[in-house]
XYZ file of C-alpha atoms in Angstrom:
755
model
C -40.800 -22.713 -15.869
C -43.580 -22.618 -14.726
C -45.291 -21.495 -18.324
C -44.208 -24.845 -19.320
C -45.668 -27.014 -17.126
C -48.932 -25.660 -17.257
C -49.553 -26.180 -20.261
C -48.200 -29.352 -20.990
C -49.714 -30.755 -18.130
C -53.320 -29.862 -18.740
C -55.599 -33.446 -18.322
C -58.318 -33.347 -20.578
C -61.435 -35.780 -19.806
C -62.166 -38.001 -22.822
C -66.145 -38.868 -22.353
C -65.629 -42.996 -21.388
C -67.919 -45.388 -22.629
C -69.447 -45.684 -19.342
C -70.808 -42.261 -19.960
C -72.244 -43.110 -23.615
C -74.164 -45.995 -22.284
C -75.415 -43.721 -19.570
C -76.882 -41.249 -21.737
C -78.299 -44.073 -23.631
C -80.504 -45.013 -20.394
C -81.345 -41.609 -19.433
C -82.933 -41.456 -23.224
C -84.706 -44.149 -21.879
C -85.299 -43.255 -18.616
C -85.231 -39.739 -17.805
C -85.484 -40.132 -13.812
C -81.511 -40.798 -13.624
C -79.878 -37.492 -12.749
C -77.269 -36.421 -15.445
C -74.181 -33.786 -15.074
C -76.091 -32.093 -18.011
C -79.327 -31.480 -15.968
C -77.442 -30.634 -12.903
C -75.761 -27.508 -14.560
C -78.882 -26.410 -16.759
C -81.281 -24.061 -16.474
C -83.787 -24.067 -14.712
C -82.126 -24.777 -10.952
C -82.629 -28.078 -9.899
C -82.908 -26.371 -6.322
C -86.175 -24.697 -7.579
C -87.542 -21.122 -6.438
C -85.339 -20.640 -3.558
C -85.029 -16.931 -2.327
C -81.382 -15.450 -1.383
C -80.641 -12.640 0.425
C -84.144 -12.055 2.185
C -84.347 -9.287 4.450
C -87.716 -7.348 6.159
C -88.045 -3.924 6.040
C -87.689 -2.917 9.359
C -90.922 -2.191 9.912
C -91.563 -5.668 8.781
C -94.394 -4.689 5.967
C -92.318 -5.848 2.966
C -89.858 -8.801 2.145
C -87.047 -7.980 -0.480
C -85.062 -11.108 -1.943
C -83.221 -11.810 -4.945
C -84.027 -14.757 -7.111
C -82.549 -16.306 -10.000
C -84.249 -15.839 -13.390
C -85.144 -18.937 -14.973
C -83.370 -18.625 -18.035
C -80.001 -17.806 -16.296
C -79.284 -18.923 -12.282
C -76.447 -16.832 -12.532
C -77.862 -14.001 -12.949
C -80.266 -12.405 -9.835
C -83.453 -10.011 -10.127
C -84.608 -8.202 -6.884
C -87.682 -8.935 -5.919
C -90.197 -8.242 -2.712
C -93.640 -8.965 -1.491
C -96.063 -7.241 1.123
C -96.372 -8.924 4.146
C -99.817 -8.896 4.164
C -101.652 -9.525 1.079
C -100.600 -9.761 -2.325
C -98.312 -11.868 -4.697
C -94.193 -11.027 -4.899
C -93.246 -8.516 -7.699
C -90.183 -8.224 -9.195
C -88.925 -4.921 -8.216
C -85.217 -4.519 -10.438
C -84.920 -6.288 -13.310
C -81.310 -6.588 -13.915
C -80.984 -7.175 -17.639
C -84.142 -4.045 -18.260
C -81.539 -2.006 -16.470
C -78.259 -2.701 -18.180
C -78.771 -5.109 -20.732
C -75.177 -5.551 -21.721
C -73.290 -6.251 -18.241
C -69.512 -5.286 -19.301
C -66.506 -6.371 -17.078
C -65.556 -5.659 -13.725
C -63.345 -4.017 -11.762
C -60.265 -5.653 -10.993
C -60.640 -4.274 -7.388
C -64.780 -5.103 -7.794
C -63.967 -9.055 -8.679
C -61.878 -9.456 -5.734
C -64.523 -7.703 -3.409
C -67.058 -10.394 -5.410
C -64.522 -13.409 -4.560
C -64.153 -12.836 -1.079
C -67.302 -11.942 -0.634
C -68.192 -15.679 -2.666
C -70.453 -13.662 -4.915
C -70.814 -15.766 -8.056
C -73.436 -14.223 -9.790
C -74.204 -11.600 -11.812
C -77.017 -8.874 -11.991
C -78.247 -7.437 -8.271
C -75.796 -9.399 -6.170
C -76.356 -7.554 -2.818
C -79.065 -4.870 -1.651
C -79.653 -2.736 1.587
C -82.618 -1.340 3.111
C -82.567 2.365 4.533
C -83.702 2.160 8.766
C -86.836 3.933 7.330
C -87.768 1.522 5.272
C -88.295 3.854 2.504
C -85.888 2.930 -0.224
C -83.462 -0.087 -1.012
C -80.115 0.381 -2.531
C -79.244 -2.029 -5.168
C -75.642 -1.963 -6.721
C -75.631 -3.249 -9.987
C -72.779 -4.149 -12.302
C -70.667 -1.190 -10.910
C -73.243 1.647 -10.794
C -75.904 2.121 -8.019
C -79.781 2.267 -8.343
C -82.187 3.264 -5.793
C -85.717 1.610 -5.651
C -88.291 3.967 -3.552
C -90.849 1.558 -1.698
C -93.063 3.758 -1.996
C -94.674 3.802 -6.010
C -91.276 1.557 -7.270
C -89.936 4.188 -8.535
C -86.505 3.527 -10.052
C -83.786 6.313 -9.762
C -80.042 5.989 -11.458
C -77.914 7.543 -8.921
C -74.791 6.824 -11.044
C -73.319 6.338 -14.206
C -69.645 6.319 -14.137
C -66.638 4.210 -15.931
C -65.494 3.556 -12.267
C -67.011 0.931 -9.666
C -69.070 1.946 -7.264
C -68.524 -0.116 -4.037
C -69.870 -0.842 -0.793
C -72.649 1.217 -1.074
C -75.248 2.081 1.695
C -78.760 4.227 2.337
C -77.789 6.234 5.526
C -79.087 5.327 8.533
C -82.494 7.948 8.015
C -81.980 7.935 3.736
C -81.139 11.309 3.834
C -77.989 10.168 1.748
C -75.911 7.239 -0.046
C -72.453 6.356 0.186
C -69.981 4.662 -1.943
C -66.343 3.757 -2.396
C -65.322 4.990 -5.754
C -61.828 5.160 -6.684
C -60.558 4.084 -2.849
C -62.106 7.514 -1.679
C -65.508 7.448 0.326
C -68.170 9.630 -1.801
C -71.476 10.836 -0.166
C -74.218 11.459 -2.399
C -77.832 13.775 -1.459
C -80.392 12.747 -2.520
C -82.545 15.726 -1.742
C -79.789 18.043 -4.091
C -77.910 15.063 -6.173
C -75.064 16.108 -5.483
C -72.171 14.316 -4.493
C -69.310 15.093 -1.704
C -66.369 13.241 -1.377
C -65.117 12.778 1.931
C -61.501 11.564 1.339
C -59.500 12.700 -1.728
C -56.221 11.292 -1.610
C -57.227 7.331 -2.279
C -54.824 6.060 -4.419
C -51.746 3.423 -4.873
C -50.914 1.105 -2.049
C -53.668 3.857 0.367
C -57.695 3.432 0.191
C -60.200 4.837 2.281
C -63.614 2.806 3.550
C -62.684 -0.430 2.268
C -62.130 -3.537 3.868
C -58.883 -4.548 3.306
C -57.464 -8.016 1.871
C -57.556 -10.108 4.925
C -60.970 -8.668 6.813
C -62.751 -9.337 3.796
C -61.205 -13.308 3.488
C -60.854 -14.187 6.966
C -62.917 -11.817 9.099
C -66.315 -11.517 8.012
C -65.916 -7.995 7.731
C -67.001 -6.833 3.908
C -66.619 -2.752 4.328
C -64.587 -0.220 5.717
C -66.724 2.499 6.732
C -70.085 2.840 9.377
C -72.430 5.742 9.583
C -73.868 6.730 13.445
C -77.648 6.457 13.718
C -78.282 10.151 13.178
C -76.234 10.565 10.569
C -73.222 13.503 11.607
C -71.046 11.024 11.382
C -69.048 8.430 9.399
C -66.142 6.001 10.587
C -63.791 4.978 8.226
C -60.661 3.287 8.036
C -57.481 4.101 6.034
C -55.754 0.880 4.470
C -52.083 1.185 3.797
C -50.314 -1.688 2.135
C -47.173 -0.388 1.118
C -46.001 -2.781 3.887
C -46.978 -6.155 3.198
C -45.167 -8.339 0.586
C -45.414 -8.386 -3.022
C -46.399 -12.058 -3.830
C -45.725 -11.880 -8.108
C -48.806 -14.532 -9.107
C -49.687 -15.612 -12.526
C -53.414 -14.684 -13.857
C -53.383 -17.153 -16.524
C -56.483 -17.074 -19.005
C -57.799 -18.771 -22.307
C -56.618 -15.645 -24.020
C -53.294 -15.547 -22.420
C -51.221 -14.340 -19.057
C -50.290 -11.445 -16.877
C -48.417 -11.201 -13.874
C -50.191 -9.814 -10.891
C -48.267 -7.836 -8.459
C -50.321 -9.047 -5.083
C -50.002 -7.649 -1.666
C -50.724 -10.823 -0.352
C -49.765 -11.051 3.738
C -48.324 -14.442 3.842
C -47.869 -16.074 7.988
C -45.668 -14.416 9.684
C -45.297 -11.734 7.059
C -46.195 -8.048 7.336
C -50.049 -7.031 7.459
C -51.400 -3.792 6.179
C -51.730 -1.134 8.513
C -55.299 0.056 9.288
C -56.114 3.023 10.811
C -59.563 4.321 11.881
C -61.114 7.849 11.676
C -64.451 9.491 11.954
C -65.536 12.128 9.980
C -67.916 14.612 11.402
C -69.983 15.546 8.495
C -71.257 18.514 10.771
C -67.732 20.631 10.826
C -66.409 18.670 8.092
C -63.166 17.593 10.216
C -61.810 14.111 10.391
C -60.420 12.735 13.846
C -58.075 9.600 14.478
C -59.529 7.058 16.765
C -56.636 6.088 18.894
C -56.303 2.042 18.528
C -53.437 1.802 20.950
C -49.591 2.384 20.301
C -49.269 -1.133 18.479
C -50.528 -0.901 15.097
C -49.679 -4.396 14.167
C -53.281 -5.860 15.544
C -56.653 -5.859 13.292
C -59.773 -3.903 13.315
C -61.983 -6.527 13.991
C -65.391 -4.935 14.203
C -66.945 -1.460 14.646
C -70.570 -1.046 15.951
C -72.315 2.461 17.070
C -74.066 3.083 20.001
C -77.593 3.682 19.388
C -77.995 7.199 20.499
C -74.776 7.645 18.152
C -72.472 9.143 20.981
C -70.438 6.051 21.065
C -68.382 4.443 18.734
C -67.715 0.729 20.101
C -64.330 -0.612 18.164
C -63.316 -4.503 18.452
C -59.290 -4.149 18.388
C -57.556 -8.058 18.372
C -54.383 -8.303 19.065
C -52.105 -10.152 15.868
C -51.838 -13.300 17.720
C -55.051 -13.199 17.946
C -55.106 -14.501 21.768
C -56.614 -10.933 23.101
C -59.639 -9.289 22.035
C -60.962 -5.931 23.171
C -63.998 -3.876 23.320
C -63.063 0.181 22.950
C -65.752 2.572 23.862
C -64.488 5.474 21.455
C -65.329 9.346 21.967
C -66.285 10.808 18.168
C -65.876 13.964 18.589
C -61.759 13.066 19.590
C -60.767 9.888 18.855
C -60.200 9.172 22.390
C -60.458 5.270 23.358
C -60.960 3.369 26.432
C -60.831 -0.734 26.897
C -64.405 -1.685 28.219
C -64.237 -5.436 27.997
C -61.431 -7.709 27.374
C -62.037 -11.176 26.085
C -58.835 -13.879 26.370
C -58.075 -17.642 24.989
C -54.951 -19.834 25.099
C -55.926 -20.784 21.684
C -57.654 -18.121 19.736
C -60.811 -15.735 20.729
C -63.061 -16.350 17.844
C -64.752 -12.957 16.047
C -68.670 -13.020 15.680
C -71.456 -10.539 14.721
C -73.302 -10.641 17.970
C -72.704 -7.240 18.978
C -75.620 -5.600 19.880
C -76.093 -1.809 21.036
C -79.504 -1.338 22.901
C -81.343 2.245 23.081
C -81.042 2.315 27.335
C -77.433 2.725 26.637
C -76.647 -1.219 27.794
C -75.374 -3.704 25.163
C -74.976 -7.579 24.244
C -71.754 -9.788 23.279
C -70.749 -13.344 23.325
C -68.035 -14.931 24.769
C -66.329 -18.376 24.688
C -65.231 -18.191 27.902
C -66.877 -21.110 29.843
C -66.300 -23.365 26.783
C -69.393 -22.360 25.021
C -70.502 -19.313 23.153
C -73.156 -17.330 25.081
C -75.077 -14.239 25.410
C -74.304 -11.739 27.716
C -75.906 -8.499 28.649
C -72.890 -5.662 29.504
C -73.808 -1.468 30.994
C -72.465 1.109 28.623
C -69.423 0.839 30.459
C -68.575 -2.848 30.058
C -69.859 -3.783 33.841
C -71.410 -7.410 33.141
C -75.024 -7.518 34.221
C -75.732 -11.427 33.434
C -75.639 -14.389 31.261
C -78.702 -14.271 28.632
C -77.632 -17.958 27.465
C -76.143 -21.255 29.045
C -75.822 -24.354 28.601
C -73.605 -27.281 27.204
C -74.144 -25.978 23.717
C -72.885 -22.981 21.386
C -74.911 -20.077 20.147
C -74.877 -19.693 16.873
C -76.065 -16.101 16.267
C -77.655 -13.920 17.901
C -80.719 -13.129 15.663
C -82.873 -10.134 17.199
C -84.073 -8.129 19.939
C -87.547 -7.006 21.349
C -86.138 -3.795 22.957
C -89.905 -3.281 24.051
C -90.668 -7.191 25.308
C -87.360 -7.480 26.370
C -87.001 -10.732 24.331
C -83.708 -11.603 22.986
C -83.526 -14.572 19.899
C -80.807 -16.538 19.107
C -80.105 -19.748 16.671
C -78.646 -22.807 18.153
C -78.051 -26.404 17.239
C -79.613 -27.478 20.711
C -82.078 -29.771 22.350
C -82.772 -29.592 25.998
C -80.378 -27.596 26.854
C -77.478 -29.576 25.300
C -75.569 -29.412 21.645
C -77.469 -30.935 18.546
C -74.970 -30.451 15.843
C -76.967 -32.133 12.798
C -79.975 -29.760 13.683
C -80.431 -25.942 14.117
C -83.471 -23.875 15.646
C -84.307 -20.528 16.417
C -85.255 -19.645 20.195
C -86.276 -16.952 22.368
C -85.170 -15.921 25.601
C -85.082 -13.117 27.967
C -83.200 -9.912 28.346
C -84.004 -8.788 31.627
C -83.569 -12.075 34.185
C -82.564 -15.696 33.795
C -84.524 -18.164 31.841
C -85.285 -20.915 30.167
C -84.639 -20.681 25.941
C -87.751 -21.574 24.136
C -88.017 -22.962 20.655
C -89.587 -20.480 18.190
C -89.133 -22.671 15.260
C -90.112 -26.769 15.381
C -87.438 -29.411 15.350
C -86.484 -31.538 13.204
C -84.259 -30.196 10.466
C -82.360 -26.828 9.387
C -83.745 -23.158 10.517
C -81.652 -19.793 9.775
C -83.854 -16.944 10.630
C -83.654 -12.696 10.049
C -85.711 -10.646 12.356
C -86.662 -7.195 11.513
C -85.061 -4.483 13.372
C -87.974 -4.457 16.388
C -88.210 -7.982 16.523
C -91.507 -8.568 15.961
C -91.163 -10.840 12.610
C -88.496 -12.958 10.879
C -88.186 -14.404 7.645
C -87.909 -17.586 8.445
C -85.248 -20.424 5.840
C -86.126 -24.072 6.303
C -84.704 -27.092 5.396
C -84.470 -31.210 6.013
C -84.016 -33.866 4.185
C -86.962 -34.269 2.286
C -87.672 -30.518 1.826
C -85.560 -28.301 -0.347
C -84.893 -24.496 1.152
C -88.172 -22.618 1.796
C -88.582 -19.231 3.004
C -91.468 -17.597 4.713
C -92.736 -14.708 6.811
C -93.599 -15.574 10.583
C -94.235 -13.397 13.929
C -92.354 -13.301 16.581
C -93.910 -16.122 18.225
C -93.335 -18.742 15.100
C -96.848 -18.120 14.123
C -96.792 -18.779 10.259
C -98.218 -15.445 8.388
C -97.065 -16.435 4.351
C -95.105 -18.136 1.915
C -92.286 -15.430 0.542
C -90.823 -19.186 -2.135
C -92.819 -22.185 -0.778
C -90.136 -23.869 -3.201
C -92.775 -27.138 -3.098
C -91.322 -30.496 -4.190
C -94.282 -31.397 -6.333
C -95.006 -32.507 -9.788
C -94.227 -28.315 -10.891
C -90.613 -28.386 -8.832
C -87.418 -28.984 -11.367
C -86.743 -32.239 -9.284
C -89.513 -33.917 -9.305
C -88.895 -36.014 -12.055
C -85.692 -37.103 -10.047
C -86.958 -37.656 -6.901
C -87.695 -41.137 -6.940
C -84.015 -42.041 -7.157
C -82.516 -39.945 -4.175
C -80.833 -42.493 -2.274
C -81.588 -43.029 1.691
C -79.462 -40.490 3.942
C -78.577 -42.326 7.245
C -77.232 -40.369 10.425
C -74.715 -41.731 13.218
C -71.618 -40.731 15.345
C -68.322 -41.786 16.475
C -65.826 -41.128 19.553
C -62.612 -39.767 19.177
C -60.735 -38.474 21.821
C -63.376 -38.260 24.122
C -65.436 -35.920 21.252
C -68.816 -37.011 19.820
C -68.123 -36.666 15.298
C -71.365 -36.917 13.918
C -71.864 -38.193 10.316
C -73.811 -38.816 7.376
C -74.190 -41.614 4.801
C -76.226 -41.552 1.789
C -76.105 -44.846 -0.417
C -77.112 -45.521 -3.978
C -80.938 -45.715 -5.475
C -81.914 -49.354 -5.152
C -79.175 -50.220 -2.455
C -79.098 -54.085 -1.740
C -77.090 -54.709 1.959
C -75.833 -58.009 0.692
C -73.742 -56.112 -1.768
C -70.258 -54.327 -1.438
C -70.379 -50.848 -2.815
C -67.179 -48.305 -3.497
C -67.723 -45.130 -0.675
C -66.554 -41.731 -1.536
C -65.894 -39.710 1.056
C -66.684 -35.936 0.750
C -64.773 -33.893 3.084
C -64.010 -29.883 3.720
C -62.214 -30.890 7.503
C -61.084 -27.747 8.402
C -62.687 -24.823 10.895
C -66.021 -24.242 9.415
C -69.673 -24.217 10.242
C -69.304 -28.279 9.257
C -71.350 -30.536 6.679
C -73.207 -32.794 8.486
C -76.835 -31.503 9.036
C -80.237 -32.851 7.859
C -80.891 -30.685 5.357
C -81.586 -30.822 1.779
C -78.993 -33.029 -0.375
C -77.006 -31.083 -3.299
C -77.819 -32.553 -6.464
C -74.055 -33.385 -6.896
C -74.145 -35.777 -4.605
C -77.029 -37.858 -6.109
C -74.788 -37.669 -9.157
C -71.809 -40.399 -7.551
C -74.799 -42.311 -5.814
C -76.466 -42.391 -9.266
C -72.682 -44.250 -10.840
C -73.351 -46.752 -7.737
C -70.953 -44.572 -4.668
C -72.310 -44.470 -1.142
C -71.483 -40.790 -0.351
C -70.476 -40.286 3.357
C -69.066 -37.134 5.170
C -67.743 -36.958 9.249
C -67.424 -33.197 11.041
C -64.108 -34.233 12.616
C -63.071 -31.943 15.404
C -62.157 -28.714 14.125
C -64.591 -28.452 12.250
C -68.054 -27.585 12.758
C -69.684 -24.801 15.586
C -69.293 -26.998 18.437
C -67.609 -26.309 21.655
C -64.643 -24.063 22.241
C -62.562 -27.465 22.966
C -63.757 -29.314 20.211
C -62.686 -26.918 17.549
C -59.181 -26.457 19.418
C -58.032 -29.670 18.576
C -56.407 -28.726 15.599
C -54.657 -25.757 17.737
C -50.775 -25.621 16.356
C -51.104 -29.077 14.346
C -53.756 -28.689 11.722
C -54.053 -31.967 9.353
C -53.657 -34.087 12.404
C -56.139 -34.650 14.338
C -58.858 -33.985 11.308
C -56.769 -37.274 9.687
C -56.721 -38.838 13.138
C -60.471 -38.851 12.766
C -60.686 -39.148 9.113
C -58.504 -42.332 9.683
C -61.541 -43.412 12.122
C -64.498 -43.234 9.567
C -62.636 -45.223 7.313
C -61.835 -47.475 9.755
C -65.447 -47.635 10.167
C -66.847 -47.709 6.647
C -64.562 -50.886 6.493
C -66.263 -53.003 9.032
C -69.870 -52.161 7.259
C -70.336 -55.686 4.984
C -71.831 -53.555 1.741
C -68.432 -51.177 1.599
C -65.693 -52.302 -0.516
C -62.391 -51.557 1.531
C -60.289 -51.745 -1.567
C -62.165 -48.979 -3.714
C -62.194 -45.677 -0.911
C -61.899 -42.086 -2.423
C -61.959 -38.638 -0.918
C -63.047 -36.023 -3.115
C -62.641 -31.705 -1.505
C -62.206 -27.979 -2.404
C -60.117 -25.652 -0.542
C -59.127 -27.058 3.078
C -61.210 -30.331 1.941
C -58.339 -30.386 -1.131
C -55.819 -30.317 1.671
C -57.606 -32.675 3.446
C -57.737 -35.095 0.091
C -54.208 -34.801 -0.054
C -52.888 -35.285 3.688
C -55.592 -38.253 3.627
C -54.306 -39.692 0.640
C -50.736 -39.897 1.348
C -51.869 -41.342 5.320
C -51.250 -44.892 4.734
C -53.632 -45.616 7.427
C -56.807 -44.249 5.148
C -55.993 -46.727 2.133
C -57.768 -44.423 -0.199
C -57.846 -45.776 -3.383
C -58.393 -42.165 -5.042
C -58.573 -38.789 -4.373
C -59.989 -35.567 -6.338
C -57.724 -32.622 -4.653
C -58.908 -28.776 -5.030
C -56.936 -26.048 -4.808
C -55.375 -27.320 -1.300
C -53.116 -25.453 1.034
C -50.048 -27.498 0.514
C -47.976 -25.663 2.834
C -49.667 -23.433 5.177
C -46.363 -20.524 4.966
C -47.693 -19.848 2.019
C -51.317 -18.741 3.293
C -52.450 -15.748 4.800
C -51.535 -14.540 7.868
C -55.019 -13.706 10.069
C -56.524 -17.063 9.403
C -53.464 -19.564 9.356
C -51.498 -17.787 12.708
C -54.871 -18.325 14.579
C -54.569 -22.180 14.363
C -50.796 -22.422 13.991
C -49.172 -19.403 15.225
C -46.672 -18.414 13.073
C -43.506 -20.336 11.031
C -41.008 -18.960 13.539
C -42.992 -19.777 16.605
C -44.610 -23.686 15.439
C -41.826 -25.152 12.928
C -42.772 -28.298 13.743
C -46.231 -27.485 13.120
C -45.764 -25.694 9.921
C -43.333 -28.928 8.979
C -45.946 -31.737 9.353
C -49.023 -30.239 7.950
C -46.719 -29.504 4.072
C -47.651 -32.172 1.425
C -44.507 -32.168 -0.592
C -42.685 -34.867 2.227
C -46.046 -37.101 2.417
C -46.346 -37.343 -1.482
C -44.352 -41.028 -1.722
C -46.607 -42.537 0.905
C -49.394 -42.025 -1.791
C -51.772 -44.908 -1.371
C -53.691 -44.479 -4.403
C -54.116 -42.350 -7.676
C -54.677 -38.128 -7.734
C -56.427 -35.966 -9.648
C -55.463 -32.415 -9.114
C -57.121 -29.469 -9.668
C -56.708 -25.637 -9.609
C -58.055 -22.197 -10.866
C -55.550 -20.222 -12.787
C -56.039 -17.029 -11.257
C -56.896 -18.217 -7.607
C -56.075 -15.321 -5.463
C -56.502 -16.661 -2.570
C -55.020 -20.309 -2.073
C -52.241 -18.969 -4.901
C -51.643 -21.876 -8.191
C -48.529 -22.160 -6.392
C -49.171 -24.361 -3.685
C -50.249 -26.857 -6.396
C -47.048 -26.081 -8.510
C -45.214 -27.495 -6.005
C -47.022 -30.734 -6.069
C -47.010 -31.017 -9.832
C -43.293 -30.127 -9.204
C -42.400 -32.993 -6.856
C -44.541 -36.022 -8.570
C -42.818 -35.072 -11.807
C -39.141 -34.888 -10.147
C -39.691 -38.477 -8.640
C -41.683 -39.628 -12.188
C -44.887 -40.634 -10.152
C -48.570 -40.502 -12.367
C -50.648 -38.533 -11.351
C -54.007 -36.566 -13.842
C -54.185 -32.470 -13.376
C -56.956 -30.208 -14.357
C -56.139 -26.715 -14.380
C -59.080 -23.667 -14.856
C -57.435 -20.767 -16.800
C -59.378 -17.501 -15.329
C -60.980 -19.181 -12.339
C -60.669 -17.932 -9.438
C -60.818 -19.707 -5.865
C -63.630 -21.944 -7.551
C -65.100 -23.061 -10.723
C -67.974 -20.966 -11.901
C -70.441 -20.991 -14.571
C -72.288 -23.780 -15.483
C -70.076 -25.098 -18.420
C -66.869 -25.129 -16.697
C -68.934 -26.724 -13.644
C -70.158 -29.483 -15.782
C -66.842 -30.095 -17.956
C -65.673 -30.531 -13.925
C -68.118 -33.337 -12.880
C -67.555 -35.092 -15.945
C -63.905 -35.351 -15.064
C -64.930 -35.755 -11.194
C -66.860 -38.899 -12.482
C -64.887 -40.464 -15.352
C -61.748 -40.228 -12.822
C -63.489 -41.868 -10.485
C -64.960 -44.367 -12.321
C -61.747 -45.483 -13.717
C -60.124 -45.485 -9.932
C -63.206 -47.191 -8.189
C -65.817 -47.253 -10.056
C -67.011 -50.053 -12.757
C -63.839 -49.461 -15.114
C -61.572 -49.873 -11.622
C -59.113 -52.336 -11.497
C -60.336 -53.577 -8.132
C -64.097 -53.804 -9.785
C -62.562 -55.865 -12.790
C -60.903 -57.982 -10.774
C -64.108 -58.982 -9.203
């Protein structure tokens, strides 16, 4: 049945007369941005440095750069922090000219990490700064900082994944065939730390839930002195098998996926400590209840204590355990609780004197706190009506703490982000290290004396530079200057104007942004496309460089609008928790508020409004097109979760509890009963190998629409997972978007033709 449905309803978008006319216009006017140019090489983003990091001593910067002839292949580059030009450290195609097929495990791991490129997609320093380790197409290469020699450490049929250089640079570790292996760089010999990983038993690898929802991509951790390795063991035998079809252009196969759906059993995760001196392994006491989440693992600076964050299944309790690595004995030293959920973060930082920094949302805003080694709180490091986004580094010599936040004058400022510094030793007002006006992210070196700053604003594509800890500029890593040599330059003059504003909803301030078409005339009426994600995330409204795909929409004459509704964005706990137990309700209320605001504008055509989104944004678009108060004429719905009991445990239960405990909330968020309320046309898209939002979510919609004889449009992507990858397919995807919107709210839409 499913095969027949998928084959018989595949929708192919033909090139419209409007598109052909636009192509002719483009030939005469190269300033018009086209889909063909957006999804071509070189990238319109320019030379953006990815994955930038400083060596531990701050003397060398490493980063990933797309090849000019293929934006999807990355090479590893480096640049001295003093004089000297950047140089290519690892040429991916030179080392592996014929990249083979990745293993299913590595494909899944990269999908969880949202890595779509090939070549050098990740790398790591040793803590001495002598080496850079780079996995490349399933094998491991080690670049020596002195001399630049590159050693190939493995050449096997199996993929070596999650490779690391040990803290002192004496070993390289990796996971192969579900077991942990340590490679001695002096003797060039491998030693298997575990040997019984097989089938449903896996060592040293983060389980599906940790990778997909907990932002934890590793399953093992070296102690600073290299004596111990903490490693997890995962037993997936408890997890339900969810058969799914993995359909590609060459056929179909059935995948027996272990997928923990909401309310169902998770994998059983245990933690062990391997002692390299004795060769013994002890089990860490995580408590009598094994239905918990292994959230985070960190070592003390001296390697004598292992800190473990244990999260309860309902995510209302987060315990910090202090563990003796020689025995595995543990004790709870700090506990955080919430009536909704306790969010996870990467803010834990062990200090050399035995104290540690950790963050908490207990005041309603996320802030940093200092604790002694026994878990006694010493003082608040930050406070105020704003959330700390992340702890970026500590200079333990000067007692300076560096963090990023969207804050101005002690209050939140959601559309901008800066790097701040404050004192570890006393209560102090944070000082901005970077200027206001745009969006900054930063990566500090180990000593907290320098940082790589990434900056963007509405008129500046992403730039990367090296700065001293006080914000003094040292040198460019990638200036990405927007001049005549930049690939985007020919299209700059046709960028629409982007403005920002706010709306009030239930006592909360919502931020929005709007981009108007080139040559905007406020005396005319324009169709609107509301771009949405809407779910728990970092938010989409920011004073940063706008993506080229948004300009594709403005080039067609659409106003592009985005609102961060309640539940979305790094805001207060109350703002985020508004959707607790009722996903799809407050978010849509806020989007209705936005739609009403748009209709109040004299230059908006109230009959030609649409929404588009992917993943949670697809869910939002589906909920919106079935909400009469939205009054949408069209919606492009991408990979939507359509019934939350079909989605995974950690994400869904965090916001919705379980189907048994919250049946009303799950029923209200089910899209199928809402389909008779559709107010306009729907385009449904989904990858046919999606292992995150499984295709069953969309086939429920397909079946219901066909059973009720309701017309809709469908675009399925063979071989694609939770996203459409590659220039060719993305070009097809955006041609489909533009054709759909043109026929529903654009120049060929019934409303436009009536005018």
